[in-house]
mmCIF file of N, CA and C in Angstrom:
data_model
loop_
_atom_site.group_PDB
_atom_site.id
_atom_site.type_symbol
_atom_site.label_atom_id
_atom_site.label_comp_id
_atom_site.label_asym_id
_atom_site.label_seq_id
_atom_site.Cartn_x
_atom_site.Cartn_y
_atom_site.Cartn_z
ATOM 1 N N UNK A 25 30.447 177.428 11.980
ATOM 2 C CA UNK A 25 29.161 177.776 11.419
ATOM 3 C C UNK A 25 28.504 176.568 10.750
ATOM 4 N N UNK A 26 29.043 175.632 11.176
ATOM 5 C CA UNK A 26 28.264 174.419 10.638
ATOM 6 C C UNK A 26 27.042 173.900 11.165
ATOM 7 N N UNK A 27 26.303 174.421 12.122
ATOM 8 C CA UNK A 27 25.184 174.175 12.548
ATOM 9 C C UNK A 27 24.225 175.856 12.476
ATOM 10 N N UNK A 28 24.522 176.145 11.631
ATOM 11 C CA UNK A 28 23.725 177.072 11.199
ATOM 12 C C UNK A 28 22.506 177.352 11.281
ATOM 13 N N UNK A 29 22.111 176.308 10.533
ATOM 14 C CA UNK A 29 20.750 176.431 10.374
ATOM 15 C C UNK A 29 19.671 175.366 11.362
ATOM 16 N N UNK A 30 20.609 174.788 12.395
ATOM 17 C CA UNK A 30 19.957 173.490 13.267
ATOM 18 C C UNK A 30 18.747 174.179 13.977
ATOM 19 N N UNK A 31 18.267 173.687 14.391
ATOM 20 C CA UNK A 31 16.614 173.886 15.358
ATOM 21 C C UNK A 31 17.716 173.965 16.569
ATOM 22 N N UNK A 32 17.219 174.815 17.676
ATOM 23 C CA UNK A 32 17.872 175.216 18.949
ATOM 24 C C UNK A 32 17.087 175.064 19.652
ATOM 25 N N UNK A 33 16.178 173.753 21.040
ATOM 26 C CA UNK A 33 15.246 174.181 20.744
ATOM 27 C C UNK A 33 15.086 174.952 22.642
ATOM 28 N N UNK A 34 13.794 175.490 22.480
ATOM 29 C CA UNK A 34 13.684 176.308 23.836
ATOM 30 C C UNK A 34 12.389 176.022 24.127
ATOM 31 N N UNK A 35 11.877 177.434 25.146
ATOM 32 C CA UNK A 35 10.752 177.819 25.976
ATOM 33 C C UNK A 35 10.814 179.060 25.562
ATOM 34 N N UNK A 36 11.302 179.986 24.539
ATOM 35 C CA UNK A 36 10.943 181.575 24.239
ATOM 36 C C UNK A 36 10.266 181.866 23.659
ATOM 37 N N UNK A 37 9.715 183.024 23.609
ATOM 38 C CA UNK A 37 8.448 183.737 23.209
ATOM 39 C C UNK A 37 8.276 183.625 21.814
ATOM 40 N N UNK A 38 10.129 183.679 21.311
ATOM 41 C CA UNK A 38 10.081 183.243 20.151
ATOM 42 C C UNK A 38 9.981 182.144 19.357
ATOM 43 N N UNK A 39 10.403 180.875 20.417
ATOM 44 C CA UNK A 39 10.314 179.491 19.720
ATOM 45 C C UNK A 39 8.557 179.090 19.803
ATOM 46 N N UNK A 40 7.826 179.485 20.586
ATOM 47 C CA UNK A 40 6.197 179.501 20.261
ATOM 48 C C UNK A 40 4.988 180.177 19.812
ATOM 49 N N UNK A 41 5.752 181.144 18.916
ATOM 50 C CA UNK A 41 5.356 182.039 17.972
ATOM 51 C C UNK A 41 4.826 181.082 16.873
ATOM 52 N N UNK A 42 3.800 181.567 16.202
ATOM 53 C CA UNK A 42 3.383 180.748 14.629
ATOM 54 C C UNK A 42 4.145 180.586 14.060
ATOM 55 N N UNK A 43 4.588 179.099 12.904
ATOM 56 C CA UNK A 43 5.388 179.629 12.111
ATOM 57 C C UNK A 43 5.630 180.308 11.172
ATOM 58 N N UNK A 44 4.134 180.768 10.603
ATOM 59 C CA UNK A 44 3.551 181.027 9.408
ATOM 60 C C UNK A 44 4.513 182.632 9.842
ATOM 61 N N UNK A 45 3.910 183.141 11.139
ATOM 62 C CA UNK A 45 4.800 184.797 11.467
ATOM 63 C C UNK A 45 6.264 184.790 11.516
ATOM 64 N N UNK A 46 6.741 183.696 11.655
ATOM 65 C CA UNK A 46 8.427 183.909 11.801
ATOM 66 C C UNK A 46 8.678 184.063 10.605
ATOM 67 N N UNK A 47 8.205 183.275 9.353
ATOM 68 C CA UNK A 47 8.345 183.633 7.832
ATOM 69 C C UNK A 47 8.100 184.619 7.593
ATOM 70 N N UNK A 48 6.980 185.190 7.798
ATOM 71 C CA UNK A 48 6.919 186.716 7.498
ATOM 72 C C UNK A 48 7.608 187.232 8.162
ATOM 73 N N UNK A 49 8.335 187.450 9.731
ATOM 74 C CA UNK A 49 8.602 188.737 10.147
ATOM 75 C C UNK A 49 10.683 188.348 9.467
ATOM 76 N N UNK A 50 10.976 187.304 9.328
ATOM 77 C CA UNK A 50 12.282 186.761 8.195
ATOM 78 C C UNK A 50 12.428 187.716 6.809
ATOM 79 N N UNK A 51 11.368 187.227 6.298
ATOM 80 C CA UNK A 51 10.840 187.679 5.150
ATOM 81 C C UNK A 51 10.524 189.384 4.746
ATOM 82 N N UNK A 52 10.170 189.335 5.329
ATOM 83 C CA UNK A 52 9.418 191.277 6.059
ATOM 84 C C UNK A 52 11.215 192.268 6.410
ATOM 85 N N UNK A 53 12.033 191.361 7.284
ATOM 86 C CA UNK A 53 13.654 191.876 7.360
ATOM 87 C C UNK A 53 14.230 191.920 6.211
ATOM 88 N N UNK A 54 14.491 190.968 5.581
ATOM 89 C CA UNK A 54 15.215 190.650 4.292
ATOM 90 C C UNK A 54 14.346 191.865 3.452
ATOM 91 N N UNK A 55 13.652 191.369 2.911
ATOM 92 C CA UNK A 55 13.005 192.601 1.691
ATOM 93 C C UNK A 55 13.238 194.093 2.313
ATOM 94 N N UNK A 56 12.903 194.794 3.587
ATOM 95 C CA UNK A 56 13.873 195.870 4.315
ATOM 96 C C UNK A 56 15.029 196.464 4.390
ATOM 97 N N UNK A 57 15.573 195.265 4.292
ATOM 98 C CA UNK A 57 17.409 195.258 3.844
ATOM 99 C C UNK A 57 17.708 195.557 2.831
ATOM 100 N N UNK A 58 16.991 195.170 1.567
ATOM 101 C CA UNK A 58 17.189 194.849 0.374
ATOM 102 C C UNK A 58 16.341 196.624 -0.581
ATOM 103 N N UNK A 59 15.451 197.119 -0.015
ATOM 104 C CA UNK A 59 14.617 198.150 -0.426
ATOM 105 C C UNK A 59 15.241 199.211 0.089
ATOM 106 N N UNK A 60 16.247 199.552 1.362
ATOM 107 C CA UNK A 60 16.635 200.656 1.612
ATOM 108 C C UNK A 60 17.473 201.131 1.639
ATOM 109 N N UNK A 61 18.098 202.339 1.322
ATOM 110 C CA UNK A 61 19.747 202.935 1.668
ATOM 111 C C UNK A 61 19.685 203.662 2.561
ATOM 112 N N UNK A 62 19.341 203.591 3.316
ATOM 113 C CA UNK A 62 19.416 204.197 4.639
ATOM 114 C C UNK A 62 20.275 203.737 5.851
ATOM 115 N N UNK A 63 21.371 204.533 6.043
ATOM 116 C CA UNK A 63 22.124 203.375 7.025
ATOM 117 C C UNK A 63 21.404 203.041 8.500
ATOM 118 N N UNK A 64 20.521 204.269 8.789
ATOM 119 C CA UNK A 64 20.042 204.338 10.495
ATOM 120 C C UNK A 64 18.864 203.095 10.225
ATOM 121 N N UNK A 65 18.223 202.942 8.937
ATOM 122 C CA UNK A 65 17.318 201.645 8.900
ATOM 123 C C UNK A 65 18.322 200.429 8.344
ATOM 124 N N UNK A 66 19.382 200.449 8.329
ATOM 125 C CA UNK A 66 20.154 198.836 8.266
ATOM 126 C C UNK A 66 20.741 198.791 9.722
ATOM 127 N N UNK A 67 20.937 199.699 10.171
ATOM 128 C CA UNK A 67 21.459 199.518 11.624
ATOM 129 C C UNK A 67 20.431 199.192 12.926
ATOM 130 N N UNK A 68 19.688 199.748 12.286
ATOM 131 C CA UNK A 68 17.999 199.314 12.866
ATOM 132 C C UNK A 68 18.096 197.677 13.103
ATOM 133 N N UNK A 69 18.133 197.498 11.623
ATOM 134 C CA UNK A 69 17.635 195.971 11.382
ATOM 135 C C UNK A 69 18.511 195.140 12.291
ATOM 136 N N UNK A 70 19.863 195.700 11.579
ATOM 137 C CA UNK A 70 21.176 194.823 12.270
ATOM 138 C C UNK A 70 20.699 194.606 13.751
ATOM 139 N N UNK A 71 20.427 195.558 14.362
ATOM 140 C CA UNK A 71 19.971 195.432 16.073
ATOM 141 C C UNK A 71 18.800 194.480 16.385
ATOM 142 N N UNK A 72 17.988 194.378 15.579
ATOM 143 C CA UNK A 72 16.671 193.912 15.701
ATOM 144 C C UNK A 72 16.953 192.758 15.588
ATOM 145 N N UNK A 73 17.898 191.984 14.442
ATOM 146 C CA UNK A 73 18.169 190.896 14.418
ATOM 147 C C UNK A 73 18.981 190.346 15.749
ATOM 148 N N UNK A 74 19.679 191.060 16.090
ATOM 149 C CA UNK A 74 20.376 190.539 17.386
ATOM 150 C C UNK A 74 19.778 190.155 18.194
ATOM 151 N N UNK A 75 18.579 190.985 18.426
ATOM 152 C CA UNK A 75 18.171 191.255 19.802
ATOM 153 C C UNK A 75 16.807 189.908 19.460
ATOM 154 N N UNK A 76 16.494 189.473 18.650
ATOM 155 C CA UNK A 76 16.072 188.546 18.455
ATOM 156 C C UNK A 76 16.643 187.456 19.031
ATOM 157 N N UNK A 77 17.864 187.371 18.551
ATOM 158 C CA UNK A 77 18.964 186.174 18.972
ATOM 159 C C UNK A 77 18.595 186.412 20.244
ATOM 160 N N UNK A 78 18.983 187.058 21.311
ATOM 161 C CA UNK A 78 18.752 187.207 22.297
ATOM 162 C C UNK A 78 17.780 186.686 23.213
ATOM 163 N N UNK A 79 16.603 187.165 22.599
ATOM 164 C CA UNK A 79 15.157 186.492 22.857
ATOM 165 C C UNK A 79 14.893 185.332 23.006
ATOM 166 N N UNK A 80 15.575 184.771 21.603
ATOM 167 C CA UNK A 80 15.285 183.302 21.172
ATOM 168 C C UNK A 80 16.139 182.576 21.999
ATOM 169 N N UNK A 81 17.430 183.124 23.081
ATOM 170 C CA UNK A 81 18.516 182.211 23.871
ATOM 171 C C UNK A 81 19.151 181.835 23.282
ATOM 172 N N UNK A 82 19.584 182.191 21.996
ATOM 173 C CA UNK A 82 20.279 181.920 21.377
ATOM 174 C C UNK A 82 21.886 182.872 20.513
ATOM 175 N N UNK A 83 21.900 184.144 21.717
ATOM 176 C CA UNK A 83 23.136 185.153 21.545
ATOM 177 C C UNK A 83 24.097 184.625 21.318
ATOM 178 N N UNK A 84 24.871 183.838 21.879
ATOM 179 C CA UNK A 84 26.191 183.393 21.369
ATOM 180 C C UNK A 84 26.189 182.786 19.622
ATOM 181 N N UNK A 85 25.627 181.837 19.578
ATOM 182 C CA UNK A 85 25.330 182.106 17.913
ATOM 183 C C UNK A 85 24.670 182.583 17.235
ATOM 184 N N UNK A 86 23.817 184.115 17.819
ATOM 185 C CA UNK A 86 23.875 185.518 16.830
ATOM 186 C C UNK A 86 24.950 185.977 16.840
ATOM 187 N N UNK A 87 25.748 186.441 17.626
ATOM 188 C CA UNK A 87 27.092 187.456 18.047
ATOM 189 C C UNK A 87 28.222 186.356 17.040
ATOM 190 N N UNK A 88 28.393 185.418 16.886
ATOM 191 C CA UNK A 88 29.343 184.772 16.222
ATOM 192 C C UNK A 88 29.034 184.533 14.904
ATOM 193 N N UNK A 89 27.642 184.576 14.587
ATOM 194 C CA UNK A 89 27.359 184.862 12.548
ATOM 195 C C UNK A 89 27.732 186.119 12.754
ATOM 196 N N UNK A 90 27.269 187.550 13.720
ATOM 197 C CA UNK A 90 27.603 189.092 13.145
ATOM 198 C C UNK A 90 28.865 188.866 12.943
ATOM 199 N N UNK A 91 29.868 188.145 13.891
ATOM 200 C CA UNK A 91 31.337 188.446 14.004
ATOM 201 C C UNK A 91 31.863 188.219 12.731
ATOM 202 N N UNK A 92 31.531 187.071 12.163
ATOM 203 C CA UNK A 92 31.718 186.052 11.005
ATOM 204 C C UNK A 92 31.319 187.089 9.438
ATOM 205 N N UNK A 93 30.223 187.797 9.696
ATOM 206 C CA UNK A 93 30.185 188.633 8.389
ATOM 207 C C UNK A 93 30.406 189.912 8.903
ATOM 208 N N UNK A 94 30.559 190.276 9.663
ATOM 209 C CA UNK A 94 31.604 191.516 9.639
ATOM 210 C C UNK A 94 32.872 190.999 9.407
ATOM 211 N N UNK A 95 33.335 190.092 9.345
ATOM 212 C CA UNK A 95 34.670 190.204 8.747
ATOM 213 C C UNK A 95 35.119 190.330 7.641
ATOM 214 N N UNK A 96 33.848 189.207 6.933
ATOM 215 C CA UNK A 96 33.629 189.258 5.308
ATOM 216 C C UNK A 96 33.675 190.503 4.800
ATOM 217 N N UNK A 97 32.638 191.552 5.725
ATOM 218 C CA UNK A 97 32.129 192.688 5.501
ATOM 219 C C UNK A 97 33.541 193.599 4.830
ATOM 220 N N UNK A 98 34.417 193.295 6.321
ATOM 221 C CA UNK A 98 35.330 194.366 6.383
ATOM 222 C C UNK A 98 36.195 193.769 4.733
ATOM 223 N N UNK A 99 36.778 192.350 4.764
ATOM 224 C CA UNK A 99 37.031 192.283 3.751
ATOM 225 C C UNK A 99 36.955 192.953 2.681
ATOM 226 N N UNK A 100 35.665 193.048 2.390
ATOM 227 C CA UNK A 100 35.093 193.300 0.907
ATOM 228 C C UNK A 100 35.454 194.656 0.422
ATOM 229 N N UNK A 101 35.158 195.448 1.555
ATOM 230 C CA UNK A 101 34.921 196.973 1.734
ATOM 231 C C UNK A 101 36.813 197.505 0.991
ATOM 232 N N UNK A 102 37.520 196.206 2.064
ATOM 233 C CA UNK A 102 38.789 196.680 1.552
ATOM 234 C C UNK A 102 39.547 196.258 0.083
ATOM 235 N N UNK A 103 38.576 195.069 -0.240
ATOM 236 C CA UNK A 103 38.943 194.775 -1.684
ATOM 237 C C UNK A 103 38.511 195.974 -2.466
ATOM 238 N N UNK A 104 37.255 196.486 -2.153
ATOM 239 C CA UNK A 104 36.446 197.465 -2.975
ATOM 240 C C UNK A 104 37.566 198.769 -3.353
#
């Protein structure tokens, strides 16, 4: 996970989007996440984010951050 946060770069719908909208629609997820207890709207999101990855050609490192904090996830759940 050390290239995390690198520029990937492409030809997708998503890499020539404004940037001003990728902040918001980032921004717009996070505060979503953060405002609801609803599991069918975090599972929502969870998908949406993927399927982004997807878009962007960039699935293998979406599917390997989910893998990476679901583990944390599971962790925690079992410290809890």
């Amino acid at each position: 996970m050390t290239d995390l946060f690198q520029y990937v770069p492409g030809n997708t719908p998503l890499h020539r989007m404004n940037p001003i909208t990728k902040i918001l629609l980032t921004l717009s997820v996070c505060i979503a996440a953060f405002l609801t207890d609803n599991l069918f709207v975090l599972l929502f999101l969870l998908v949406f984010d993927l399927m982004i990855g997807v878009v962007a050609g960039a699935a293998r490192k979406a599917f390997s951050i989910f893998r990476g904090l679901f583990k944390v996830s599971l962790f925690l759940f079992v410290l809890q």
